[in-house]
PDB file of C-alpha atoms in Angstrom:
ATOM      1  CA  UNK A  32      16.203 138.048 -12.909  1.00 57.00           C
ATOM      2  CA  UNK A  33      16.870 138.950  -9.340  1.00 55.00           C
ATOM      3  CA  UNK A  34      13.815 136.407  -8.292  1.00 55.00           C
ATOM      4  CA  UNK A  35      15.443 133.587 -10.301  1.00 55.00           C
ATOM      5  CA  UNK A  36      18.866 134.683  -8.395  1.00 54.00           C
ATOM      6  CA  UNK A  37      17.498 133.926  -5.064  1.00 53.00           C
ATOM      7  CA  UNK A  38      15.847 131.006  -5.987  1.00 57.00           C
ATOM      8  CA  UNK A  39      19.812 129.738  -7.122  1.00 56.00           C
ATOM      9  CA  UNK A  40      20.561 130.696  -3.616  1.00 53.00           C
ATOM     10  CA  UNK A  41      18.299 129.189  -1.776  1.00 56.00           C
ATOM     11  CA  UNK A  42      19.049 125.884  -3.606  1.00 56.00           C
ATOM     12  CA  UNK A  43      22.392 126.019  -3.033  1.00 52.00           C
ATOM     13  CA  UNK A  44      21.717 126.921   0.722  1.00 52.00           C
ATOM     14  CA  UNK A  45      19.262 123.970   0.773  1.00 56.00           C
ATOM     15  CA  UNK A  46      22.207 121.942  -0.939  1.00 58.00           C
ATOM     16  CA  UNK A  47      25.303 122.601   0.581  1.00 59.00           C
ATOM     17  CA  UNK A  48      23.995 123.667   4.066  1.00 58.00           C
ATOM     18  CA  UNK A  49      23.559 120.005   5.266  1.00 64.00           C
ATOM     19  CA  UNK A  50      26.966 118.710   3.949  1.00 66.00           C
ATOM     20  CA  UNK A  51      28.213 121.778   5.822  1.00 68.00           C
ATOM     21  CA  UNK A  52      26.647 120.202   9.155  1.00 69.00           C
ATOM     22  CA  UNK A  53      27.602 116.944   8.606  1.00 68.00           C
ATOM     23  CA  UNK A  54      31.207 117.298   7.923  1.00 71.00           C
ATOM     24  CA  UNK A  55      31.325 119.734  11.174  1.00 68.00           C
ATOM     25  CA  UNK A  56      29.652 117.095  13.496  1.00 75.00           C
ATOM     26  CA  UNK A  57      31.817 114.600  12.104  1.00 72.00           C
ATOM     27  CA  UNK A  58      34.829 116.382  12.864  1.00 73.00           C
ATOM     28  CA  UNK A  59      33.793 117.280  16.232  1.00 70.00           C
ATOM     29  CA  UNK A  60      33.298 113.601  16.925  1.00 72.00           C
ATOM     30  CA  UNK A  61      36.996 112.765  15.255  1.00 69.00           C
ATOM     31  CA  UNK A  62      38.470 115.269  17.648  1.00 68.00           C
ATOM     32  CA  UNK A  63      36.627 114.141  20.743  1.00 64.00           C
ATOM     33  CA  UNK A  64      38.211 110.496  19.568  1.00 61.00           C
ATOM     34  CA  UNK A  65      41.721 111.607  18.934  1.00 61.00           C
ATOM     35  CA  UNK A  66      42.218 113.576  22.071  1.00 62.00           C
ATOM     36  CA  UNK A  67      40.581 110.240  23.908  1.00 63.00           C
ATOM     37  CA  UNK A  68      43.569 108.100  22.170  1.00 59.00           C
ATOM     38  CA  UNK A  69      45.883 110.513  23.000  1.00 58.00           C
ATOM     39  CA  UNK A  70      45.173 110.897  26.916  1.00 66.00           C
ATOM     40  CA  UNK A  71      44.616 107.204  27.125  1.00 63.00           C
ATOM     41  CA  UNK A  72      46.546 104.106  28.115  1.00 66.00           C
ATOM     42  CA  UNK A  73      46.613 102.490  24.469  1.00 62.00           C
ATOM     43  CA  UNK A  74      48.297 105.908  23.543  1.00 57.00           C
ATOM     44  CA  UNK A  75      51.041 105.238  25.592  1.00 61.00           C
ATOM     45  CA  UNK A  76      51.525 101.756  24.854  1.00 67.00           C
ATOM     46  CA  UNK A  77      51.367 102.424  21.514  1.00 61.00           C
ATOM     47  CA  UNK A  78      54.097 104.903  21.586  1.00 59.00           C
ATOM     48  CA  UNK A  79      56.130 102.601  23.743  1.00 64.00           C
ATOM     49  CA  UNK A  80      55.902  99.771  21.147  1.00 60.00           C
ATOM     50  CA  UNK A  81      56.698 102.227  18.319  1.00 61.00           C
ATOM     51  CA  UNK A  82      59.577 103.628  19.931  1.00 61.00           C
ATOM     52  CA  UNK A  83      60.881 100.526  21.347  1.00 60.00           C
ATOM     53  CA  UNK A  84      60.209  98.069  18.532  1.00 61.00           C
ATOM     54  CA  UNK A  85      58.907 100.044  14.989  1.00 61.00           C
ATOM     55  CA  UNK A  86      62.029 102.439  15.179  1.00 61.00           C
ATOM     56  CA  UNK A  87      64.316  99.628  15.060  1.00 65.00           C
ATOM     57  CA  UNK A  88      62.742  97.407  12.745  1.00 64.00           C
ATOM     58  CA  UNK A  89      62.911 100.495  10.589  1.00 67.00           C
ATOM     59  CA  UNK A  90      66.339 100.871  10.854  1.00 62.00           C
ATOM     60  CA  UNK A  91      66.913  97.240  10.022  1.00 58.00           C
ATOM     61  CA  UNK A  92      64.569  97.263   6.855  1.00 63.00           C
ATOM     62  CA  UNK A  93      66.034 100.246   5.848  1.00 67.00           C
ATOM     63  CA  UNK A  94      69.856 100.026   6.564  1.00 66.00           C
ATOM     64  CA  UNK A  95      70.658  96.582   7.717  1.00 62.00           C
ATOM     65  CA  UNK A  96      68.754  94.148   5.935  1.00 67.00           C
ATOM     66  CA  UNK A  97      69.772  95.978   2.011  1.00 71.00           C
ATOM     67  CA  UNK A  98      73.720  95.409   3.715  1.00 62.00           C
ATOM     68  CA  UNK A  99      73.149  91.872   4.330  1.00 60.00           C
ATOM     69  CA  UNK A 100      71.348  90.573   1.207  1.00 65.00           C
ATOM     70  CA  UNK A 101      74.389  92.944  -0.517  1.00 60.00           C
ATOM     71  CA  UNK A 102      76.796  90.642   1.575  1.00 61.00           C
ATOM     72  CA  UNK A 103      75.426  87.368   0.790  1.00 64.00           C
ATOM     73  CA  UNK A 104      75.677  87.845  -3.057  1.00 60.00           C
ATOM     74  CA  UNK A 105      79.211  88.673  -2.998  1.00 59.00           C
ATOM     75  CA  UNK A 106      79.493  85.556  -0.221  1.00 63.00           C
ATOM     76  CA  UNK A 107      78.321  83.507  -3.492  1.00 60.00           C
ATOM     77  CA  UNK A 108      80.686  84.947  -5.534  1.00 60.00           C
ATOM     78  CA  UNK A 109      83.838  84.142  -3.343  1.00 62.00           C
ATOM     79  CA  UNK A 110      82.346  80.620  -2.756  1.00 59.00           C
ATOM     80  CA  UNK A 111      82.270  80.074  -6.472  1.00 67.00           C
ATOM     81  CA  UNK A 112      85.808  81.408  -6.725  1.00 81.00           C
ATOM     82  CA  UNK A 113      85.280  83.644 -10.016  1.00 88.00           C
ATOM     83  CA  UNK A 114      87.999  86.298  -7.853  1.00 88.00           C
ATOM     84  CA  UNK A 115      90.524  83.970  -9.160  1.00 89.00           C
ATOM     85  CA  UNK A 116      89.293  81.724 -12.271  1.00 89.00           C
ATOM     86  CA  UNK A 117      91.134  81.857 -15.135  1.00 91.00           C
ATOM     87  CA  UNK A 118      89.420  84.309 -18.452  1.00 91.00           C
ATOM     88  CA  UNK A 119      88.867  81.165 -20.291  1.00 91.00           C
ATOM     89  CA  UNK A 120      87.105  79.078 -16.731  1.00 92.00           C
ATOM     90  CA  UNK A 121      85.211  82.207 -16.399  1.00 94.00           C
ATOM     91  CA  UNK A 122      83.717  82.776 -19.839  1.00 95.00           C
ATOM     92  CA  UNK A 123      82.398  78.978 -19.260  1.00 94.00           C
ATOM     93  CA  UNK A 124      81.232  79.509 -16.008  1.00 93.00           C
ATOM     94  CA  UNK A 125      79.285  82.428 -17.333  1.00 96.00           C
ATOM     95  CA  UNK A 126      77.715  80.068 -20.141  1.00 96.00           C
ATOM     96  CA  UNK A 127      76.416  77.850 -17.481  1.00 94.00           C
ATOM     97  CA  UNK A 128      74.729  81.041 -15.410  1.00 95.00           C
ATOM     98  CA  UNK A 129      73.315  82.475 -18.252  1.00 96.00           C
ATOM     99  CA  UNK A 130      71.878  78.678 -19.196  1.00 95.00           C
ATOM    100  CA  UNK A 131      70.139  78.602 -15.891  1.00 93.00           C
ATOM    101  CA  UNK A 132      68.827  82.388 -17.368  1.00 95.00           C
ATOM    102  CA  UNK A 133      66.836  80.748 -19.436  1.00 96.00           C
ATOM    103  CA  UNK A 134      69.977  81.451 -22.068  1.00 97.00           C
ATOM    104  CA  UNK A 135      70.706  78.996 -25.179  1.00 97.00           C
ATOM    105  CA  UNK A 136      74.797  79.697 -25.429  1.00 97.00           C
ATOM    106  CA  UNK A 137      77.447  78.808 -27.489  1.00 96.00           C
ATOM    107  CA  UNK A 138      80.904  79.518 -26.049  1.00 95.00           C
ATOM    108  CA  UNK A 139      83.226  81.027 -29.060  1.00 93.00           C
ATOM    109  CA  UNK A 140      87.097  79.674 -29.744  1.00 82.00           C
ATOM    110  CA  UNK A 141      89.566  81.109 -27.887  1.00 68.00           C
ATOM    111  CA  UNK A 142      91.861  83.211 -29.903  1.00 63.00           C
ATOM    112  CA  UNK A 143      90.284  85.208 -32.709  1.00 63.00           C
ATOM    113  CA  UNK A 144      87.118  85.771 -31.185  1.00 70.00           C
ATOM    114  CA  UNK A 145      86.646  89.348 -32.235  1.00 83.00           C
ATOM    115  CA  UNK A 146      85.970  90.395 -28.762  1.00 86.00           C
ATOM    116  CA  UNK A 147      82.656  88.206 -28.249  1.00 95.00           C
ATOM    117  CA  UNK A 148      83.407  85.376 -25.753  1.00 95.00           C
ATOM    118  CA  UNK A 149      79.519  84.042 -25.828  1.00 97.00           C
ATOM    119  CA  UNK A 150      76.453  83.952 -28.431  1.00 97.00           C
ATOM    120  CA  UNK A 151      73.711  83.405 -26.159  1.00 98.00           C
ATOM    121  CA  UNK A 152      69.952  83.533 -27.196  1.00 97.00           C
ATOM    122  CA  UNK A 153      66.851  83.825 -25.554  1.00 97.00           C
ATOM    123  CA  UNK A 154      63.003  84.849 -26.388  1.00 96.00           C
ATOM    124  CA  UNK A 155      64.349  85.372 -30.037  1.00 96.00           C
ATOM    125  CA  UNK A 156      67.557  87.593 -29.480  1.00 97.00           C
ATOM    126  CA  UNK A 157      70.939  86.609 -30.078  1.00 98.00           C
ATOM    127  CA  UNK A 158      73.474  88.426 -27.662  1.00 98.00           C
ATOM    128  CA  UNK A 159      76.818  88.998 -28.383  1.00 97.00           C
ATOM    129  CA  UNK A 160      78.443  88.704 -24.708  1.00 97.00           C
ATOM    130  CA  UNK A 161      82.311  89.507 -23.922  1.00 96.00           C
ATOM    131  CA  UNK A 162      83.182  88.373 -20.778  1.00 96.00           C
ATOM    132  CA  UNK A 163      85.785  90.548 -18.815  1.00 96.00           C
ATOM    133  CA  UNK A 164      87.130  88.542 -15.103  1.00 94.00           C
ATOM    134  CA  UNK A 165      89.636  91.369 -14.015  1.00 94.00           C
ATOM    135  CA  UNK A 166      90.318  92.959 -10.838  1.00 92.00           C
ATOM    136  CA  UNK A 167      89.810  96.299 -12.067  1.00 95.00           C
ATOM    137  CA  UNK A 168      86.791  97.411 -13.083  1.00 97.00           C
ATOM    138  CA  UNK A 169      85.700  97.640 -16.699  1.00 97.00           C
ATOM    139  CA  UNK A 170      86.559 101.091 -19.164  1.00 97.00           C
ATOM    140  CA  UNK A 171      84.916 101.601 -22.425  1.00 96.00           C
ATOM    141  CA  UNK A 172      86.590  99.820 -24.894  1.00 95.00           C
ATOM    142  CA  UNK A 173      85.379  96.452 -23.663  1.00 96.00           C
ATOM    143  CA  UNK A 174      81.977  97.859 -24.635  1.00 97.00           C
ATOM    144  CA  UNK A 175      82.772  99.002 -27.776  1.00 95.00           C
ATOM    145  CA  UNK A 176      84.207  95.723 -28.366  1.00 94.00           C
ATOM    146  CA  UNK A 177      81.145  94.010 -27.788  1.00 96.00           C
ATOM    147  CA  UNK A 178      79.335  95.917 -29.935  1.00 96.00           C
ATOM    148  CA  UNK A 179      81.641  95.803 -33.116  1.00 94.00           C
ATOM    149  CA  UNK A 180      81.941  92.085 -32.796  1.00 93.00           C
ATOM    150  CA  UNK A 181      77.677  91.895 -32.244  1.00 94.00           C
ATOM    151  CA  UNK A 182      77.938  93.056 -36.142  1.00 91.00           C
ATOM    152  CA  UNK A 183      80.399  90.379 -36.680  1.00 91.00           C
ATOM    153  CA  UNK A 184      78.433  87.663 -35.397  1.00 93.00           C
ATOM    154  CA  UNK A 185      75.409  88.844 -36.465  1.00 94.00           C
ATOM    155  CA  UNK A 186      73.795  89.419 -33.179  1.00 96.00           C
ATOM    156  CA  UNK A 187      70.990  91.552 -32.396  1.00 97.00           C
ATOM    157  CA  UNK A 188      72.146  92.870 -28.823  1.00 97.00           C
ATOM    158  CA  UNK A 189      75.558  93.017 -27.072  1.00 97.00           C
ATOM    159  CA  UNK A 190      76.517  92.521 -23.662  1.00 98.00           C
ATOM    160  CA  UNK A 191      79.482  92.961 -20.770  1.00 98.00           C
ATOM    161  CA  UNK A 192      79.764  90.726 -18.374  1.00 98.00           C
ATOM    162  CA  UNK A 193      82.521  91.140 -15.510  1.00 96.00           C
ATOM    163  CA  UNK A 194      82.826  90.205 -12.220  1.00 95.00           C
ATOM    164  CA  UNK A 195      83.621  93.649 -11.449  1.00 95.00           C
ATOM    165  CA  UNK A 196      81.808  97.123 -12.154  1.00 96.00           C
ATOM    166  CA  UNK A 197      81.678  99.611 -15.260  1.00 98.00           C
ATOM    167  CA  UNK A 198      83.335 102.777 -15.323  1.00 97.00           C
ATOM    168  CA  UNK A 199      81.202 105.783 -16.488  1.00 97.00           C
ATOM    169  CA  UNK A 200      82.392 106.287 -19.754  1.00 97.00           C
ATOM    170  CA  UNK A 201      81.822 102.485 -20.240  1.00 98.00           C
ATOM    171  CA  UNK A 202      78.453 103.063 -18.650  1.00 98.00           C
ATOM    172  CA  UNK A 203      77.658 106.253 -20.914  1.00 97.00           C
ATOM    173  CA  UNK A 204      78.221 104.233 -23.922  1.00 97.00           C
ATOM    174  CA  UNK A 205      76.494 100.940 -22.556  1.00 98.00           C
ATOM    175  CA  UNK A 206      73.694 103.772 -22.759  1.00 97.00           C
ATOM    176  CA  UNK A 207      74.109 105.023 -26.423  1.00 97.00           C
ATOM    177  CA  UNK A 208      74.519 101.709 -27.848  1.00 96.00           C
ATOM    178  CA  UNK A 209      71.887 100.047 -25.961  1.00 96.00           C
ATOM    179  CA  UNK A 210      74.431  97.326 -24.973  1.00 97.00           C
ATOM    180  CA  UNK A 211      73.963  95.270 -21.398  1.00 98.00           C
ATOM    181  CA  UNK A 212      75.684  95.494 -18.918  1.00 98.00           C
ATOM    182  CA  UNK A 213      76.450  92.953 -16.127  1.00 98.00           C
ATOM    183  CA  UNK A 214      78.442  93.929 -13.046  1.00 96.00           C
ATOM    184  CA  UNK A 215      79.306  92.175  -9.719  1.00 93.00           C
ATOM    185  CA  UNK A 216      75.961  92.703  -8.261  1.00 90.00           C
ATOM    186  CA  UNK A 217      73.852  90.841 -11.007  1.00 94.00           C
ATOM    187  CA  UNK A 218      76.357  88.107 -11.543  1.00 94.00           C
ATOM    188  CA  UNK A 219      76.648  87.511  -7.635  1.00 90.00           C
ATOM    189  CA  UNK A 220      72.543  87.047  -8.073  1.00 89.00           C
ATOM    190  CA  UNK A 221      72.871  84.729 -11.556  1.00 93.00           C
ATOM    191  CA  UNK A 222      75.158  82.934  -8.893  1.00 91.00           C
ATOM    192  CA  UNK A 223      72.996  82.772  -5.974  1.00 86.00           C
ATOM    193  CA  UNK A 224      70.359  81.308  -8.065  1.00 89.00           C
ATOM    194  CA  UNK A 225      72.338  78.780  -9.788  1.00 88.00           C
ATOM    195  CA  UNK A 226      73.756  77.479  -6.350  1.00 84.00           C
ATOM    196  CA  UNK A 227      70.162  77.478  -4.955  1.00 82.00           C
ATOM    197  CA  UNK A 228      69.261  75.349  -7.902  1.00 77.00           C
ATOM    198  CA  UNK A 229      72.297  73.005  -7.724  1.00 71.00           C
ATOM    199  CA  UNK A 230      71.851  72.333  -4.208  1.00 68.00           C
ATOM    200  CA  UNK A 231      68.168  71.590  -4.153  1.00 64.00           C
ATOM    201  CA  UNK A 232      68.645  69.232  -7.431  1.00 64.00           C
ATOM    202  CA  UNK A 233      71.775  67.773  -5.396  1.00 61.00           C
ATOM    203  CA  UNK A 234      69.320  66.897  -2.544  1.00 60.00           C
ATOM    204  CA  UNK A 235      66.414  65.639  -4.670  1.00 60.00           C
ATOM    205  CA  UNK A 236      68.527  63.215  -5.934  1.00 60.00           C
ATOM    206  CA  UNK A 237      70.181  61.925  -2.102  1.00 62.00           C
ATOM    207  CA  UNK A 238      66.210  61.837  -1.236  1.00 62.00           C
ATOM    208  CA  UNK A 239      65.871  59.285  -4.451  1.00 60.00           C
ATOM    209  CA  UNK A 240      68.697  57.565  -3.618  1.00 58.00           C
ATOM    210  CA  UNK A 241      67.994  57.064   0.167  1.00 58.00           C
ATOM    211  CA  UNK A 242      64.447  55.906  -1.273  1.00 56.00           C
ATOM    212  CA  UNK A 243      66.036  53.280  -3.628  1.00 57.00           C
ATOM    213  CA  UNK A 244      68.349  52.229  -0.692  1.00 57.00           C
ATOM    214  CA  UNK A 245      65.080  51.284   1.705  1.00 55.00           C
ATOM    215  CA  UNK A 246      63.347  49.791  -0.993  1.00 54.00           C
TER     216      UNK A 246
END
């Protein structure tokens, strides 16, 4: 027993003693290298350039650039006016956003709508949508609306969309009832991609025209 214990031992020795060695050398050579950077003139440039130039292209990743994409979707919104459109302009417009969604919509009558402005569909589910323009943001019973009249129309989903935000009891039961919710944010980016699209269809067709023109 006490033979086959030392022969264990000296296998392990004859195992692990090399690795020991090699890991040692290697982090003698890693030290030598690192105090070599950090005396050297590359050390100091490099800290120059990070102080000087990383630290403030952090800052603008981090804090400015968020602010101004923030900015520029609400800039859409107040170019496309929905601030001041009336409820029945706005469920429209909302029909044309969701359309360039990928939505198939159907804009509901006016009066007697049972709280669902929009049936849109898309990949095979129908959507009960309300649409809520107000310059307040949204409470609860807008949600709940959504949801009764989802049953009404036979929809498989419902969903809010305002040009505003949710309150948190609106939010809370967005949550229970698995109904959507669309605030300023995502409607200033259904915006922002609708104008994109508008404008470069608007000049594809000037560059046809021009080309008809010379011809």
């Amino acid at each position: 027993m006490a033979r086959r214990r030392k022969r264990r031992y000296d296998d392990y020795k004859a195992e692990c003693l090399p690795r020991t060695m090699l890991a040692f050398i290697l982090s003698g050579i890693l030290s030598k290298l690192l105090l070599f950077f950090l005396s050297s003139e590359l050390f100091r440039c490099f800290l120059i350039f990070a102080v000087f130039v990383g630290l403030p292209a952090l800052y603008f990743f981090v804090k400015v650039y968020p602010h101004w994409v923030r900015m520029e979707r609400l800039r859409c919104l107040r170019l496309a006016d929905v601030d001041t459109m009336s409820g029945h302009t706005f469920e429209h417009y909302v029909a044309r956003l969701m359309e360039h969604q990928g939505f198939k919509t159907t804009v509901t009558k006016g009066s007697g709508d049972l709280g669902v402005d929009i049936i849109a569909r898309k990949n095979g589910v129908s959507y009960a949508v309300q649409c809520k323009r107000s310059s307040d943001n949204i409470p609860r019973n807008a949600v709940s609306d959504a949801v009764a009249g989802k049953q009404h129309y036979g929809c498989q989903e419902a969903m809010v969309v305002t040009n505003r935000y949710f309150t948190s009891g609106a939010k809370e039961l967005a949550r229970s009832t698995h109904c959507v919710l669309v605030d300023r944010e995502t409607l200033a980016l259904w915006i922002q991609s609708f104008q994109r699209r508008t404008l470069a269809e608007s000049n594809l067709q000037q560059t046809e025209g021009n080309g008809r023109i010379s011809a």
